[in-house]
CSV table of N, CA and C in Angstrom, one decimal:
chain,number,residue,atom,x,y,z
A,244,MET,N,12.1,-20.4,-9.6
A,244,MET,CA,11.9,-18.9,-9.9
A,244,MET,C,10.5,-18.7,-8.9
A,245,THR,N,10.6,-17.8,-7.9
A,245,THR,CA,9.4,-17.3,-7.4
A,245,THR,C,8.9,-16.2,-8.3
A,246,LEU,N,7.6,-16.5,-8.2
A,246,LEU,CA,6.7,-15.0,-9.0
A,246,LEU,C,6.5,-14.2,-7.6
A,247,CYS,N,6.7,-12.7,-8.2
A,247,CYS,CA,6.6,-12.1,-7.2
A,247,CYS,C,4.8,-12.0,-6.7
A,248,TYR,N,4.9,-11.6,-5.7
A,248,TYR,CA,3.5,-11.6,-5.0
A,248,TYR,C,2.5,-10.3,-5.1
A,249,CYS,N,3.2,-9.5,-5.7
A,249,CYS,CA,2.5,-8.6,-6.4
A,249,CYS,C,1.6,-8.5,-7.9
A,250,ASN,N,1.6,-10.2,-8.2
A,250,ASN,CA,1.1,-10.5,-9.5
A,250,ASN,C,1.6,-9.8,-10.6
A,251,SER,N,2.8,-9.1,-10.6
A,251,SER,CA,3.2,-8.7,-12.1
A,251,SER,C,3.6,-9.6,-13.2
A,252,GLY,N,3.9,-11.0,-12.5
A,252,GLY,CA,4.1,-11.9,-13.6
A,252,GLY,C,5.5,-11.9,-13.6
A,253,LEU,N,6.8,-11.1,-13.1
A,253,LEU,CA,8.0,-11.0,-13.0
A,253,LEU,C,8.2,-11.9,-11.8
A,254,ALA,N,9.6,-12.4,-11.7
A,254,ALA,CA,10.4,-13.0,-10.6
A,254,ALA,C,10.5,-12.3,-9.5
A,255,TYR,N,10.1,-12.3,-8.2
A,255,TYR,CA,10.3,-11.9,-7.0
A,255,TYR,C,11.8,-11.0,-7.1
A,256,SER,N,12.7,-11.6,-7.4
A,256,SER,CA,14.0,-11.2,-7.5
A,256,SER,C,14.2,-9.9,-8.8
A,257,ASP,N,13.5,-9.9,-9.2
A,257,ASP,CA,13.4,-8.8,-10.4
A,257,ASP,C,12.4,-8.1,-10.4
A,258,CYS,N,11.3,-8.2,-9.2
A,258,CYS,CA,10.5,-7.0,-9.3
A,258,CYS,C,10.3,-6.4,-7.9
A,259,CYS,N,9.9,-7.0,-6.7
A,259,CYS,CA,9.8,-6.1,-5.5
A,259,CYS,C,10.8,-6.2,-4.5
A,260,GLN,N,11.8,-7.6,-5.0
A,260,GLN,CA,13.2,-7.7,-4.0
A,260,GLN,C,13.9,-6.7,-4.1
A,261,PRO,N,14.1,-5.8,-5.0
A,261,PRO,CA,15.1,-4.9,-5.1
A,261,PRO,C,14.5,-3.8,-4.3
A,262,VAL,N,13.4,-3.6,-4.3
A,262,VAL,CA,12.8,-2.1,-3.6
A,262,VAL,C,12.8,-2.6,-2.2
A,263,HIS,N,12.7,-3.8,-1.8
A,263,HIS,CA,12.4,-4.3,-0.4
A,263,HIS,C,13.9,-4.1,0.2
A,264,HIS,N,15.0,-4.2,-0.6
A,264,HIS,CA,16.4,-4.1,-0.1
A,264,HIS,C,16.8,-2.7,-0.1
A,265,ASP,N,16.3,-1.9,-1.0
A,265,ASP,CA,16.7,-0.6,-1.0
A,265,ASP,C,15.5,0.3,-1.5
A,266,HIS,N,14.7,1.0,-0.6
A,266,HIS,CA,13.5,1.7,-1.1
A,266,HIS,C,13.7,2.6,-2.3
A,267,ALA,N,15.0,3.2,-2.5
A,267,ALA,CA,15.3,4.2,-3.8
A,267,ALA,C,15.2,3.5,-5.0
A,268,ASN,N,15.1,2.2,-4.9
A,268,ASN,CA,14.8,1.2,-6.2
A,268,ASN,C,13.5,1.3,-6.7
A,269,ALA,N,12.5,2.0,-6.0
A,269,ALA,CA,11.2,2.3,-6.7
A,269,ALA,C,11.3,3.5,-7.3
A,270,LYS,N,11.1,3.6,-8.5
A,270,LYS,CA,11.6,4.6,-9.4
A,270,LYS,C,9.9,5.4,-9.9
A,271,THR,N,8.6,4.3,-9.5
A,271,THR,CA,7.7,4.9,-9.9
A,271,THR,C,6.4,4.8,-8.7
A,272,PRO,N,5.5,5.6,-8.4
A,272,PRO,CA,4.5,5.2,-7.3
A,272,PRO,C,3.9,3.7,-7.4
A,273,GLU,N,4.0,3.1,-8.8
A,273,GLU,CA,3.5,1.8,-8.9
A,273,GLU,C,4.4,0.7,-8.2
A,274,GLN,N,5.7,1.1,-8.5
A,274,GLN,CA,6.5,0.0,-8.3
A,274,GLN,C,6.5,0.1,-6.5
A,275,LEU,N,6.3,1.2,-6.0
A,275,LEU,CA,6.3,1.5,-4.4
A,275,LEU,C,5.2,0.8,-3.8
A,276,MET,N,4.2,0.7,-4.5
A,276,MET,CA,3.0,0.3,-4.1
A,276,MET,C,2.7,-1.5,-4.3
A,277,ARG,N,3.2,-2.0,-5.3
A,277,ARG,CA,3.5,-3.1,-5.4
A,277,ARG,C,4.4,-3.9,-4.7
A,278,ALA,N,5.5,-3.1,-4.3
A,278,ALA,CA,6.5,-3.4,-3.0
A,278,ALA,C,5.9,-3.4,-1.8
A,279,ARG,N,5.2,-2.3,-1.3
A,279,ARG,CA,4.4,-2.5,-0.3
A,279,ARG,C,3.4,-3.5,-0.3
A,280,TYR,N,2.6,-3.7,-1.2
A,280,TYR,CA,1.7,-5.0,-1.1
A,280,TYR,C,2.7,-6.3,-0.7
A,281,SER,N,3.6,-6.5,-1.4
A,281,SER,CA,4.5,-7.7,-1.1
A,281,SER,C,5.4,-7.6,0.2
A,282,ALA,N,5.4,-6.6,0.8
A,282,ALA,CA,5.8,-6.4,2.0
A,282,ALA,C,4.8,-6.8,3.1
A,283,HIS,N,3.7,-6.6,2.5
A,283,HIS,CA,2.2,-7.1,3.7
A,283,HIS,C,2.4,-8.4,3.7
A,284,VAL,N,2.6,-9.2,2.5
A,284,VAL,CA,2.5,-10.8,2.1
A,284,VAL,C,3.8,-11.5,3.0
A,285,LEU,N,4.7,-10.6,3.0
A,285,LEU,CA,6.0,-10.9,3.6
A,285,LEU,C,6.1,-10.6,5.2
A,286,LYS,N,5.0,-9.9,5.7
A,286,LYS,CA,5.4,-9.4,6.9
A,286,LYS,C,6.6,-8.6,7.1
A,287,LEU,N,7.0,-7.7,5.9
A,287,LEU,CA,8.0,-7.0,6.3
A,287,LEU,C,7.7,-5.1,6.9
A,288,VAL,N,7.2,-5.5,8.1
A,288,VAL,CA,6.9,-4.1,8.7
A,288,VAL,C,7.9,-3.0,8.6
A,289,ASP,N,8.7,-3.5,8.9
A,289,ASP,CA,9.9,-2.4,8.7
A,289,ASP,C,10.0,-1.4,7.5
A,290,PHE,N,9.7,-2.2,6.5
A,290,PHE,CA,9.8,-1.7,5.2
A,290,PHE,C,8.1,-0.6,4.8
A,291,ILE,N,7.2,-1.1,5.5
A,291,ILE,CA,5.9,-0.8,5.6
A,291,ILE,C,6.1,0.5,5.9
A,292,VAL,N,6.4,0.6,7.2
A,292,VAL,CA,6.6,1.7,8.2
A,292,VAL,C,7.5,2.8,7.4
A,293,ALA,N,8.8,2.3,6.9
A,293,ALA,CA,9.7,3.1,6.2
A,293,ALA,C,9.2,3.9,5.0
A,294,THR,N,7.9,3.2,4.4
A,294,THR,CA,7.8,3.8,3.1
A,294,THR,C,6.5,4.7,3.1
A,295,TYR,N,5.9,4.9,4.5
A,295,TYR,CA,4.8,6.0,4.7
A,295,TYR,C,5.9,7.2,4.6
A,296,HIS,N,5.0,8.2,4.2
A,296,HIS,CA,5.5,9.7,4.0
A,296,HIS,C,5.8,10.2,5.7
A,297,PRO,N,7.0,10.8,5.8
A,297,PRO,CA,7.3,11.3,7.2
A,297,PRO,C,6.1,12.0,7.5
A,298,SER,N,5.2,12.7,7.2
A,298,SER,CA,4.2,13.4,7.8
A,298,SER,C,3.0,12.5,8.1
A,299,CYS,N,3.0,11.1,7.9
A,299,CYS,CA,2.1,10.2,8.5
A,299,CYS,C,2.8,9.9,9.9
A,300,ASN,N,3.6,10.1,10.5
A,300,ASN,CA,4.3,9.5,11.3
A,300,ASN,C,3.9,7.9,11.8
A,301,ALA,N,4.1,7.0,10.8
A,301,ALA,CA,3.8,5.7,11.0
A,301,ALA,C,4.5,4.7,12.2
A,302,GLU,N,5.7,5.4,12.7
A,302,GLU,CA,6.1,4.7,14.0
A,302,GLU,C,5.3,4.6,15.0
A,303,GLN,N,4.5,5.7,15.0
A,303,GLN,CA,3.4,5.8,16.1
A,303,GLN,C,2.4,4.6,16.2
A,304,ASP,N,2.4,4.1,14.7
A,304,ASP,CA,1.2,3.2,14.4
A,304,ASP,C,1.5,2.0,14.2
A,305,ARG,N,2.9,1.7,14.4
A,305,ARG,CA,3.5,0.6,14.0
A,305,ARG,C,2.7,-0.9,14.4
A,306,ALA,N,2.3,-1.0,15.6
A,306,ALA,CA,1.5,-2.1,15.8
A,306,ALA,C,0.4,-2.3,15.3
A,307,GLU,N,-0.3,-1.3,14.6
A,307,GLU,CA,-1.6,-1.4,13.9
A,307,GLU,C,-1.1,-1.9,12.6
A,308,ILE,N,0.2,-1.4,12.0
A,308,ILE,CA,0.7,-1.7,10.8
A,308,ILE,C,0.9,-3.5,10.9
A,309,ALA,N,1.5,-3.6,11.8
A,309,ALA,CA,1.7,-4.9,11.9
A,309,ALA,C,0.6,-5.7,12.0
A,310,ALA,N,-0.4,-5.6,12.9
A,310,ALA,CA,-1.5,-6.1,12.6
A,310,ALA,C,-2.2,-6.7,11.0
A,311,SER,N,-2.4,-5.3,10.4
A,311,SER,CA,-2.8,-5.4,9.3
A,311,SER,C,-1.9,-6.4,8.0
A,312,ALA,N,-0.6,-6.4,8.5
A,312,ALA,CA,0.2,-7.3,7.6
A,312,ALA,C,0.0,-8.9,8.0
A,313,ASN,N,-0.7,-8.9,9.2
A,313,ASN,CA,-1.1,-10.4,9.7
A,313,ASN,C,-2.2,-10.7,8.8
A,314,SER,N,-2.8,-10.5,8.1
A,314,SER,CA,-3.9,-10.8,7.3
A,314,SER,C,-3.2,-11.7,6.1
A,315,HIS,N,-4.2,-12.4,5.6
A,315,HIS,CA,-3.5,-13.4,4.5
A,315,HIS,C,-4.1,-12.8,3.2
A,316,TRP,N,-2.7,-12.1,2.7
A,316,TRP,CA,-3.2,-11.4,1.3
A,316,TRP,C,-3.0,-12.3,0.3
A,317,ASN,N,-4.1,-12.3,-0.6
A,317,ASN,CA,-4.3,-13.3,-1.6
A,317,ASN,C,-4.0,-12.6,-3.0
A,318,LYS,N,-4.3,-11.6,-3.4
A,318,LYS,CA,-4.0,-11.0,-4.8
A,318,LYS,C,-3.9,-9.8,-4.9
A,319,LEU,N,-3.1,-9.1,-5.7
A,319,LEU,CA,-3.3,-7.6,-6.1
A,319,LEU,C,-3.7,-7.3,-7.6
A,320,GLU,N,-4.4,-6.6,-8.0
A,320,GLU,CA,-4.9,-5.8,-9.1
A,320,GLU,C,-4.6,-4.5,-9.5
A,321,VAL,N,-3.7,-4.0,-10.1
A,321,VAL,CA,-3.5,-2.6,-10.4
A,321,VAL,C,-4.2,-2.5,-11.4
A,322,LEU,N,-5.2,-1.6,-10.9
A,322,LEU,CA,-6.6,-0.7,-12.1
A,322,LEU,C,-6.1,0.2,-13.0
A,323,SER,N,-5.2,1.2,-12.3
A,323,SER,CA,-4.9,2.4,-13.1
A,323,SER,C,-3.7,3.2,-12.2
A,324,THR,N,-2.8,4.0,-13.2
A,324,THR,CA,-2.1,4.8,-12.5
A,324,THR,C,-2.0,6.1,-13.1
A,325,ASP,N,-1.7,7.2,-12.2
A,325,ASP,CA,-2.2,8.4,-12.7
A,325,ASP,C,-1.1,9.5,-12.2
A,326,GLU,N,-0.6,10.4,-13.1
A,326,GLU,CA,0.2,11.4,-12.6
A,326,GLU,C,-0.6,12.2,-11.8
A,327,GLY,N,0.2,13.1,-10.8
A,327,GLY,CA,-0.4,13.9,-10.0
A,327,GLY,C,-0.4,15.4,-10.5
A,328,SER,N,-0.5,16.6,-9.6
A,328,SER,CA,-0.4,17.8,-10.2
A,328,SER,C,1.1,18.4,-10.4
A,329,ASN,N,1.9,17.4,-10.0
A,329,ASN,CA,3.2,17.5,-10.7
A,329,ASN,C,4.0,16.3,-10.6
A,330,ASP,N,5.5,16.5,-11.0
A,330,ASP,CA,6.1,15.2,-11.2
A,330,ASP,C,6.7,14.5,-10.0
A,331,SER,N,6.2,15.1,-8.7
A,331,SER,CA,6.6,14.6,-7.9
A,331,SER,C,5.2,14.0,-6.6
A,332,GLU,N,4.4,13.7,-7.5
A,332,GLU,CA,3.1,13.5,-7.2
A,332,GLU,C,2.9,12.4,-7.9
A,333,GLY,N,1.9,11.3,-7.5
A,333,GLY,CA,1.5,10.1,-8.5
A,333,GLY,C,0.5,9.0,-7.7
A,334,TYR,N,-0.3,8.6,-8.3
A,334,TYR,CA,-1.6,8.1,-7.7
A,334,TYR,C,-1.7,6.6,-8.5
A,335,VAL,N,-2.2,5.3,-7.6
A,335,VAL,CA,-2.2,4.1,-8.2
A,335,VAL,C,-3.5,3.6,-7.5
A,336,HIS,N,-4.6,3.1,-8.5
A,336,HIS,CA,-5.5,2.9,-8.3
A,336,HIS,C,-5.5,0.9,-8.1
A,337,PHE,N,-5.9,0.6,-7.2
A,337,PHE,CA,-5.7,-1.1,-7.0
A,337,PHE,C,-6.7,-1.8,-6.2
A,338,LYS,N,-7.0,-3.2,-6.4
A,338,LYS,CA,-7.7,-3.9,-5.6
A,338,LYS,C,-6.6,-4.8,-5.0
A,339,ALA,N,-6.7,-4.9,-3.5
A,339,ALA,CA,-6.2,-5.9,-2.7
A,339,ALA,C,-6.9,-6.8,-2.1
A,340,HIS,N,-6.7,-8.2,-2.5
A,340,HIS,CA,-7.7,-9.1,-1.5
A,340,HIS,C,-7.0,-9.8,-0.8
A,341,PHE,N,-7.8,-9.7,0.6
A,341,PHE,CA,-7.1,-10.4,1.5
A,341,PHE,C,-8.3,-11.1,2.4
A,342,SER,N,-7.6,-12.2,3.4
A,342,SER,CA,-8.7,-12.5,4.3
A,342,SER,C,-8.1,-12.7,5.6
A,343,ASP,N,-9.2,-12.8,6.6
A,343,ASP,CA,-8.7,-12.1,8.2
A,343,ASP,C,-9.9,-12.7,9.0
A,344,HIS,N,-9.6,-13.8,9.9
A,344,HIS,CA,-10.5,-14.2,10.7
A,344,HIS,C,-11.5,-15.0,9.4
A,345,GLY,N,-11.1,-15.9,8.8
A,345,GLY,CA,-12.0,-16.4,8.0
A,345,GLY,C,-13.0,-15.6,7.2
A,346,GLN,N,-12.8,-14.4,6.9
A,346,GLN,CA,-14.0,-13.3,6.0
A,346,GLN,C,-12.6,-12.9,5.0
A,347,THR,N,-13.3,-12.9,3.9
A,347,THR,CA,-12.7,-12.4,2.7
A,347,THR,C,-13.1,-11.1,2.1
A,348,TYR,N,-11.9,-10.2,2.1
A,348,TYR,CA,-12.2,-8.6,1.7
A,348,TYR,C,-11.7,-8.4,0.5
A,349,CYS,N,-12.0,-7.3,0.0
A,349,CYS,CA,-11.4,-6.4,-1.1
A,349,CYS,C,-11.4,-5.1,-0.7
A,350,LEU,N,-10.0,-4.8,-0.7
A,350,LEU,CA,-9.3,-3.3,-0.6
A,350,LEU,C,-9.4,-2.7,-1.5
A,351,GLU,N,-10.3,-1.7,-1.8
A,351,GLU,CA,-10.2,-0.9,-3.6
A,351,GLU,C,-9.7,0.5,-2.9
A,352,GLU,N,-8.4,1.1,-3.3
A,352,GLU,CA,-8.1,2.3,-3.1
A,352,GLU,C,-7.7,3.1,-4.0
A,353,ARG,N,-7.5,4.3,-4.1
A,353,ARG,CA,-6.5,5.0,-5.1
A,353,ARG,C,-5.8,5.9,-4.1
A,354,SER,N,-4.4,5.3,-4.1
A,354,SER,CA,-3.2,5.7,-3.1
A,354,SER,C,-2.4,6.7,-3.8
A,355,ARG,N,-2.3,7.9,-3.1
A,355,ARG,CA,-1.6,8.9,-3.2
A,355,ARG,C,0.0,8.7,-2.8
A,356,PHE,N,0.9,9.2,-3.8
A,356,PHE,CA,2.4,9.1,-3.3
A,356,PHE,C,3.1,10.5,-3.7
A,357,LEU,N,4.0,10.7,-3.0
A,357,LEU,CA,4.3,11.9,-2.9
A,357,LEU,C,6.0,11.6,-2.8
A,358,ARG,N,7.3,12.2,-4.0
A,358,ARG,CA,8.5,11.8,-4.2
A,358,ARG,C,9.1,13.1,-3.4
A,359,GLU,N,10.0,12.7,-2.4
A,359,GLU,CA,10.7,13.6,-1.7
A,359,GLU,C,12.0,13.4,-1.7
A,360,GLY,N,13.0,14.1,-2.7
A,360,GLY,CA,14.6,13.8,-3.2
A,360,GLY,C,14.1,12.6,-4.2
A,361,GLN,N,15.2,11.5,-3.9
A,361,GLN,CA,14.7,10.2,-4.9
A,361,GLN,C,14.2,9.2,-4.3
A,362,LEU,N,13.1,9.4,-3.5
A,362,LEU,CA,12.3,8.4,-2.6
A,362,LEU,C,10.8,8.8,-3.0
A,363,TRP,N,10.1,7.7,-3.0
A,363,TRP,CA,8.6,7.8,-3.2
A,363,TRP,C,8.0,7.1,-1.8
A,364,TYR,N,7.0,8.0,-1.4
A,364,TYR,CA,6.5,7.7,-0.2
A,364,TYR,C,5.0,7.5,-0.3
A,365,TYR,N,4.3,6.3,0.4
A,365,TYR,CA,2.7,6.4,0.3
A,365,TYR,C,2.2,7.6,1.4
A,366,VAL,N,1.1,8.2,0.9
A,366,VAL,CA,0.8,9.7,1.7
A,366,VAL,C,-0.6,9.0,2.5
A,367,ASP,N,-1.6,8.8,1.5
A,367,ASP,CA,-3.0,8.5,1.8
A,367,ASP,C,-3.7,8.1,0.7
A,368,GLY,N,-4.9,7.6,0.8
A,368,GLY,CA,-5.8,6.9,-0.2
A,368,GLY,C,-7.1,7.4,-0.1
A,369,GLU,N,-7.7,7.3,-1.6
A,369,GLU,CA,-9.3,7.3,-1.3
A,369,GLU,C,-9.7,6.0,-1.8
A,370,PHE,N,-10.9,5.8,-1.4
A,370,PHE,CA,-12.0,4.6,-1.7
A,370,PHE,C,-13.0,4.6,-2.5
A,371,PRO,N,-12.7,4.5,-3.5
A,371,PRO,CA,-13.5,4.6,-4.7
A,371,PRO,C,-14.7,3.9,-4.6
A,372,GLN,N,-15.1,2.7,-4.2
A,372,GLN,CA,-16.0,1.9,-3.8
A,372,GLN,C,-17.0,2.5,-2.8
A,373,THR,N,-16.4,3.4,-1.7
A,373,THR,CA,-17.4,3.8,-0.7
A,373,THR,C,-17.3,5.5,-1.3
A,374,THR,N,-16.7,6.1,-1.8
A,374,THR,CA,-16.9,7.4,-2.0
A,374,THR,C,-16.1,7.6,-3.2
A,375,THR,N,-15.8,8.8,-3.9
A,375,THR,CA,-15.3,8.8,-4.9
A,375,THR,C,-14.2,10.0,-4.8
A,376,HIS,N,-14.8,11.1,-3.5
A,376,HIS,CA,-13.7,12.3,-3.8
A,376,HIS,C,-13.4,12.4,-2.3
A,377,SER,N,-13.7,11.8,-1.4
A,377,SER,CA,-13.6,11.9,0.0
A,377,SER,C,-12.1,11.0,0.8
A,378,LYS,N,-11.5,11.2,1.3
A,378,LYS,CA,-10.5,10.3,2.0
A,378,LYS,C,-11.1,10.0,3.4
A,379,VAL,N,-10.7,8.7,3.6
A,379,VAL,CA,-11.0,8.0,5.0
A,379,VAL,C,-10.0,8.5,6.1
A,380,GLY,N,-10.4,8.9,7.1
A,380,GLY,CA,-9.4,9.1,8.4
A,380,GLY,C,-9.0,8.0,8.8
A,381,ARG,N,-8.1,7.8,9.4
A,381,ARG,CA,-7.3,6.8,10.2
A,381,ARG,C,-8.4,6.4,11.3
A,382,ASN,N,-9.0,7.1,11.6
A,382,ASN,CA,-10.0,6.6,13.0
A,382,ASN,C,-11.4,6.4,12.2
A,383,ASP,N,-11.4,6.4,11.2
A,383,ASP,CA,-12.9,6.2,10.5
A,383,ASP,C,-13.2,4.8,10.3
A,384,PRO,N,-14.4,4.0,10.2
A,384,PRO,CA,-14.5,2.8,10.3
A,384,PRO,C,-14.0,2.4,8.6
A,385,CYS,N,-13.2,1.1,8.7
A,385,CYS,CA,-12.5,0.5,7.5
A,385,CYS,C,-13.3,0.7,6.3
A,386,PRO,N,-13.3,0.9,5.2
A,386,PRO,CA,-14.4,0.7,4.3
A,386,PRO,C,-14.4,-0.8,3.6
A,387,CYS,N,-13.5,-1.7,3.9
A,387,CYS,CA,-13.3,-2.7,3.5
A,387,CYS,C,-14.4,-3.7,4.2
A,388,GLY,N,-15.1,-3.1,5.2
A,388,GLY,CA,-16.2,-3.8,5.9
A,388,GLY,C,-15.9,-4.8,7.2
A,389,SER,N,-14.7,-4.7,7.7
A,389,SER,CA,-14.3,-5.5,8.6
A,389,SER,C,-15.0,-5.2,9.9
A,390,GLY,N,-15.1,-4.0,10.0
A,390,GLY,CA,-15.9,-3.4,11.5
A,390,GLY,C,-14.7,-2.8,12.3
A,391,LYS,N,-13.3,-2.7,11.9
A,391,LYS,CA,-12.3,-2.1,12.5
A,391,LYS,C,-12.1,-0.8,12.2
A,392,LYS,N,-11.2,-0.2,12.8
A,392,LYS,CA,-10.9,1.4,12.8
A,392,LYS,C,-10.2,1.2,11.2
A,393,TYR,N,-10.0,2.1,10.4
A,393,TYR,CA,-9.0,2.2,9.3
A,393,TYR,C,-7.8,1.9,9.7
A,394,LYS,N,-7.3,2.5,10.9
A,394,LYS,CA,-5.7,2.4,11.3
A,394,LYS,C,-5.4,0.9,11.5
A,395,LYS,N,-6.3,0.1,12.0
A,395,LYS,CA,-6.0,-1.0,12.5
A,395,LYS,C,-6.5,-2.2,11.7
A,396,CYS,N,-6.9,-1.7,10.4
A,396,CYS,CA,-7.3,-2.6,9.5
A,396,CYS,C,-6.2,-2.5,8.6
A,397,CYS,N,-6.7,-1.7,7.3
A,397,CYS,CA,-6.0,-1.5,5.9
A,397,CYS,C,-5.3,-0.3,5.9
A,398,GLY,N,-5.0,0.6,6.9
A,398,GLY,CA,-4.7,1.6,6.8
A,398,GLY,C,-2.9,1.7,6.9
């Protein structure tokens, strides 16, 4: 049995793999967030792109998304989950630990997810360690400290 990469303690075949095979298997924002993390570990760029909200136009950033998946993802910690303003919005606060070019980083984010039809999508996130209420723009410096633009790093 291979434990899931998202640190859930479950087998990959019972956790993120079903979501990787069918995006509709993510019934909560947390399930989608965990599957997106595992997709980074497994370099499943198509899945990552497909699970961005359509308003994000992630396809145009495919190369940057692929570059972020090329980091070495070490560990995921889910800190909390929160409901949004309605039952089609949710939040997941997490820490993702990764290494890139010999440096170790911790990306802490409170991600926002929206549900359209039966599918949850990642929309954007806030970075609590940097600021508690403002969002980081895709062209802003990445709050993980890498020195790269957010869209070319953790975005």
